[in-house]
CSV table of N, CA and C in Angstrom, one decimal:
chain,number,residue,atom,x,y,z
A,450,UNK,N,1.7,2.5,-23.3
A,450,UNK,CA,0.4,2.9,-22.8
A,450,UNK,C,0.6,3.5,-21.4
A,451,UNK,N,0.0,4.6,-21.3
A,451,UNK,CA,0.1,5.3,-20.1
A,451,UNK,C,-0.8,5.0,-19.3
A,452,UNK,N,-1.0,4.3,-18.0
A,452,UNK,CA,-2.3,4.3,-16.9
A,452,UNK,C,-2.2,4.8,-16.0
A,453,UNK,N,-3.5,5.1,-15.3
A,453,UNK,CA,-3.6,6.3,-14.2
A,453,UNK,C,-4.7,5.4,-13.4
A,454,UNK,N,-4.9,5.0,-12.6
A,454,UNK,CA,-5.8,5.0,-10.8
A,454,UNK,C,-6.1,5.6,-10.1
A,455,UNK,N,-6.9,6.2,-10.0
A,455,UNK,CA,-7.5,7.2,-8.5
A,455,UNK,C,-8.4,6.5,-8.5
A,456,UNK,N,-8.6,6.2,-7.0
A,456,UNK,CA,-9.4,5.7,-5.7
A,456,UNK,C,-9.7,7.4,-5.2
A,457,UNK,N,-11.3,7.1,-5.3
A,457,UNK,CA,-11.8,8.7,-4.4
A,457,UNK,C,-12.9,7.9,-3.9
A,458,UNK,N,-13.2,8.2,-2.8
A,458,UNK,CA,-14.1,7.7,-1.5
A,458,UNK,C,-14.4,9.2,-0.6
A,459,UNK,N,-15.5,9.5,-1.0
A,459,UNK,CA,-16.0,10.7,-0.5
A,459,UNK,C,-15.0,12.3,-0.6
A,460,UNK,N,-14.0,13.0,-0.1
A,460,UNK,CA,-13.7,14.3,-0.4
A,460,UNK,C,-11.9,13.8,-0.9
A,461,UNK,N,-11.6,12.6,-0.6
A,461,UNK,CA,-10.8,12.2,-0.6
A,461,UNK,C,-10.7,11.2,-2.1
A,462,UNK,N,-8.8,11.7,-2.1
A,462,UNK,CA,-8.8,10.6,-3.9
A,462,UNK,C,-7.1,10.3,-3.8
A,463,UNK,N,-6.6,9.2,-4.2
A,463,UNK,CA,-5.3,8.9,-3.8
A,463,UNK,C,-4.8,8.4,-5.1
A,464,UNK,N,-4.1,8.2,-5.9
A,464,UNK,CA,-3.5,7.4,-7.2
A,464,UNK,C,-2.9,5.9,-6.9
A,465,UNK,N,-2.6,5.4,-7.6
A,465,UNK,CA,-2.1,3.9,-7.5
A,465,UNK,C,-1.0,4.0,-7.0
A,466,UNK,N,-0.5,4.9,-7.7
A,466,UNK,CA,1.5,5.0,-7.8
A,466,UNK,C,1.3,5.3,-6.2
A,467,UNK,N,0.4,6.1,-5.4
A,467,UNK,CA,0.7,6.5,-3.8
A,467,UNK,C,0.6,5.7,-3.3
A,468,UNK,N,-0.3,4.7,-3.8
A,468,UNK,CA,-1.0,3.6,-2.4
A,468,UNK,C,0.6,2.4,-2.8
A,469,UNK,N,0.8,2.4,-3.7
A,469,UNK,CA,2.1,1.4,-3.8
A,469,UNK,C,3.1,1.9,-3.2
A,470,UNK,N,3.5,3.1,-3.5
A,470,UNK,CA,4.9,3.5,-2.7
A,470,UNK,C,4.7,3.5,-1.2
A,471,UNK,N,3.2,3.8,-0.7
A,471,UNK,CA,2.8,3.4,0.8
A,471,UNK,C,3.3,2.2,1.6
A,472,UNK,N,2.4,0.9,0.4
A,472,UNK,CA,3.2,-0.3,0.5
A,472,UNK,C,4.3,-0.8,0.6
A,473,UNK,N,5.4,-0.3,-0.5
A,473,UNK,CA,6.8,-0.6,0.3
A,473,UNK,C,7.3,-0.1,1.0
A,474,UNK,N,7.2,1.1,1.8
A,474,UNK,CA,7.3,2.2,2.8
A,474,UNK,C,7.3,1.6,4.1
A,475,UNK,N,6.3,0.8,4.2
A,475,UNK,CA,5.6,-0.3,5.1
A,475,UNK,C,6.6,-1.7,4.9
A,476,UNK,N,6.5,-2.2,3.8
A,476,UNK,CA,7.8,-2.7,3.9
A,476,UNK,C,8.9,-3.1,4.5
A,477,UNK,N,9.7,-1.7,3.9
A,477,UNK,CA,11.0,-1.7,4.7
A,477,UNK,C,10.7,-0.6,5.9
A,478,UNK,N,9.8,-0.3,6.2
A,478,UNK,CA,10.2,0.2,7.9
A,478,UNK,C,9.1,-0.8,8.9
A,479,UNK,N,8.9,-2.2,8.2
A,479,UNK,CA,8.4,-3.1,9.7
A,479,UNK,C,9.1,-4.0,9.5
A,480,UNK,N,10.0,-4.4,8.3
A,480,UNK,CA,11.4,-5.5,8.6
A,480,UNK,C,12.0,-4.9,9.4
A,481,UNK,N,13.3,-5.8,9.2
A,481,UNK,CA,14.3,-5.6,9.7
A,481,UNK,C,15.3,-5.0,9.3
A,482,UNK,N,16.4,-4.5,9.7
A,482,UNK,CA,17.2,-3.8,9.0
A,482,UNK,C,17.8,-4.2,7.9
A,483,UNK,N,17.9,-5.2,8.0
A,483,UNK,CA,18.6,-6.0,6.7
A,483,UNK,C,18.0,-6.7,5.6
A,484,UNK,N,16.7,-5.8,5.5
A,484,UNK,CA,15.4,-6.2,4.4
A,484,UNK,C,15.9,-5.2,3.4
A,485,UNK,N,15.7,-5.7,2.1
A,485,UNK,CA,16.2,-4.8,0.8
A,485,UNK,C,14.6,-5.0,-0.1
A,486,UNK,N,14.7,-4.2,-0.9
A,486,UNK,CA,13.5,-4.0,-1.9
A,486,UNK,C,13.2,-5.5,-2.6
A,487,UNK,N,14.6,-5.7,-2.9
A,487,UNK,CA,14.4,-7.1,-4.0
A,487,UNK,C,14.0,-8.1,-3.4
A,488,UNK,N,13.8,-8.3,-2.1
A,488,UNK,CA,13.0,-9.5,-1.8
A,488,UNK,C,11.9,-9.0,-1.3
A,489,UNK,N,11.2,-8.1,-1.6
A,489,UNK,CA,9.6,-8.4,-2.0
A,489,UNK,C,9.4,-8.7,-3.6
A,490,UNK,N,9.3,-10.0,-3.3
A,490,UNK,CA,8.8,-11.0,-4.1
A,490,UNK,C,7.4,-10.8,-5.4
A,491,UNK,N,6.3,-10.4,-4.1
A,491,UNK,CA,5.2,-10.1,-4.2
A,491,UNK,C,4.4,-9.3,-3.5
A,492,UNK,N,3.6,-8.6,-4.0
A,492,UNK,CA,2.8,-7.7,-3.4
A,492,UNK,C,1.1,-7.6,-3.8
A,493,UNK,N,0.4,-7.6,-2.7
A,493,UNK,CA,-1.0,-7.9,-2.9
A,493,UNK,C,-1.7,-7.2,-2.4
A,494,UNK,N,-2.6,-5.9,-3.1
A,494,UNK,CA,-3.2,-5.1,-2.2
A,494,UNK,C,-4.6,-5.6,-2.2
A,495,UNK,N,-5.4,-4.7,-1.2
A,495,UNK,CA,-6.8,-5.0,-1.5
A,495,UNK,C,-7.5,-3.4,-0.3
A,496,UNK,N,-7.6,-2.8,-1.4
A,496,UNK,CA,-8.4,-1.3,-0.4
A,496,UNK,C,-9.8,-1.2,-0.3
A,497,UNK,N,-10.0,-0.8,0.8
A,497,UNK,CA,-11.2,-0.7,1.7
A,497,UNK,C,-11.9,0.8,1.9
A,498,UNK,N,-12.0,1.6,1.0
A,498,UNK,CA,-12.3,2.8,1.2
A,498,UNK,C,-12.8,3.2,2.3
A,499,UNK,N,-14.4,2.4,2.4
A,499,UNK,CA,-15.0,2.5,3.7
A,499,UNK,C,-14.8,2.6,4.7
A,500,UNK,N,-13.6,1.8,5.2
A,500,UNK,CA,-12.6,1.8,6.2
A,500,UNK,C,-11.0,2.6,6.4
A,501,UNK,N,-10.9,3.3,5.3
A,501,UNK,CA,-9.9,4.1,5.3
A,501,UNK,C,-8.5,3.1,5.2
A,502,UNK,N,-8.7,1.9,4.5
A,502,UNK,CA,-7.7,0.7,4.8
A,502,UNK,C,-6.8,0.5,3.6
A,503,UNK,N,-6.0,0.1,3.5
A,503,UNK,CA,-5.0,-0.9,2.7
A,503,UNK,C,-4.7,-2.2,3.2
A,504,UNK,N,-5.3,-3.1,2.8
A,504,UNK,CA,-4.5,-4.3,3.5
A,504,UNK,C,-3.7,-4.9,2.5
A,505,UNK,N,-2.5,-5.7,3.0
A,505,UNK,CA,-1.3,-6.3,2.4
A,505,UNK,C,-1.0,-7.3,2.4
A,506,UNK,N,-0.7,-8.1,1.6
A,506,UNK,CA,0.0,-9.6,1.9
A,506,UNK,C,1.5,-9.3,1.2
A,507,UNK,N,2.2,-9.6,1.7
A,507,UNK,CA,4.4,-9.6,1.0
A,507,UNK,C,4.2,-10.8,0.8
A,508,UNK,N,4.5,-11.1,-0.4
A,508,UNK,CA,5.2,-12.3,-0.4
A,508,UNK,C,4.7,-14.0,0.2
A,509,UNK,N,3.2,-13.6,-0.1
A,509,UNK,CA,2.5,-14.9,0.6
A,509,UNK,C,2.2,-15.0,2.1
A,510,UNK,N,3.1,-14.4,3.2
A,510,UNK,CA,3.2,-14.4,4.4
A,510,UNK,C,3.1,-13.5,5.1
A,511,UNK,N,3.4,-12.0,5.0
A,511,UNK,CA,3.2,-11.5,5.7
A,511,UNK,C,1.9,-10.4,5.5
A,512,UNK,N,0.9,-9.7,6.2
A,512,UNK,CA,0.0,-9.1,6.2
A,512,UNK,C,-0.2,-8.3,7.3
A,513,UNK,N,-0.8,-7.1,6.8
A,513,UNK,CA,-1.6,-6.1,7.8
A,513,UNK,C,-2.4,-4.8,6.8
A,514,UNK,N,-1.9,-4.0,7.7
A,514,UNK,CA,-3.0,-3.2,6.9
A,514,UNK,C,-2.2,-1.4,7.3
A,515,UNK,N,-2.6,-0.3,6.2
A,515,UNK,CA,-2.4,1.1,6.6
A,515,UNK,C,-3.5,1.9,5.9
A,516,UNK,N,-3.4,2.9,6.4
A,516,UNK,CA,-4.5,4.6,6.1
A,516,UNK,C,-4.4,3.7,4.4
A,517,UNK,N,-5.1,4.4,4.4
A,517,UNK,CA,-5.2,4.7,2.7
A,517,UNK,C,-5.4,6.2,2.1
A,518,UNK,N,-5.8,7.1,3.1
A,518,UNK,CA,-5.9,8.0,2.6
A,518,UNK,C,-5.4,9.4,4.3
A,519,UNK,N,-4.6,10.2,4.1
A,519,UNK,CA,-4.3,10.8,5.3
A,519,UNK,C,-5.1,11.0,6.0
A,520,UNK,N,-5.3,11.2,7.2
A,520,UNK,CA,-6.4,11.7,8.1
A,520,UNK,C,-5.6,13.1,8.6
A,521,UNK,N,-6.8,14.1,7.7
A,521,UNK,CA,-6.2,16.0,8.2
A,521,UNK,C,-6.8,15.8,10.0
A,522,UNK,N,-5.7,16.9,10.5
A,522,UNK,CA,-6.2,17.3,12.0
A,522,UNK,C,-6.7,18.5,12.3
């Protein structure tokens, strides 16, 4: 089976597969150097359109949050 996700919140629309690759992106560039993919364990999103958010939990412990959708300038 093939699935597809878009999130659209007003002029804006993003897919699943983006908002995940966002997530490990975030990942490995706020570890440390010596963080590899395979120890994300786990991954827990929870998006906030209203707020333009992604928030994250890795692995039980760690959390924050990113865009969810680019902001043009």
């Amino acid at each position: 089976m093939k699935e597809t996700l878009h999130v659209e919140y007003g002029a804006n629309t993003v897919e699943k597969k983006e908002i995940i690759a966002a997530a490990k992106k975030v990942w490995a560039d706020v570890g440390n150097k010596n963080r590899k993919m395979k120890d994300l364990k786990k991954l827990d999103l929870y998006l906030k359109p209203e707020e333009n958010a992604v928030y994250y939990v890795f692995n039980d412990d760690e959390s924050g949050s990113f865009p969810l959708y680019k902001v043009e300038e």
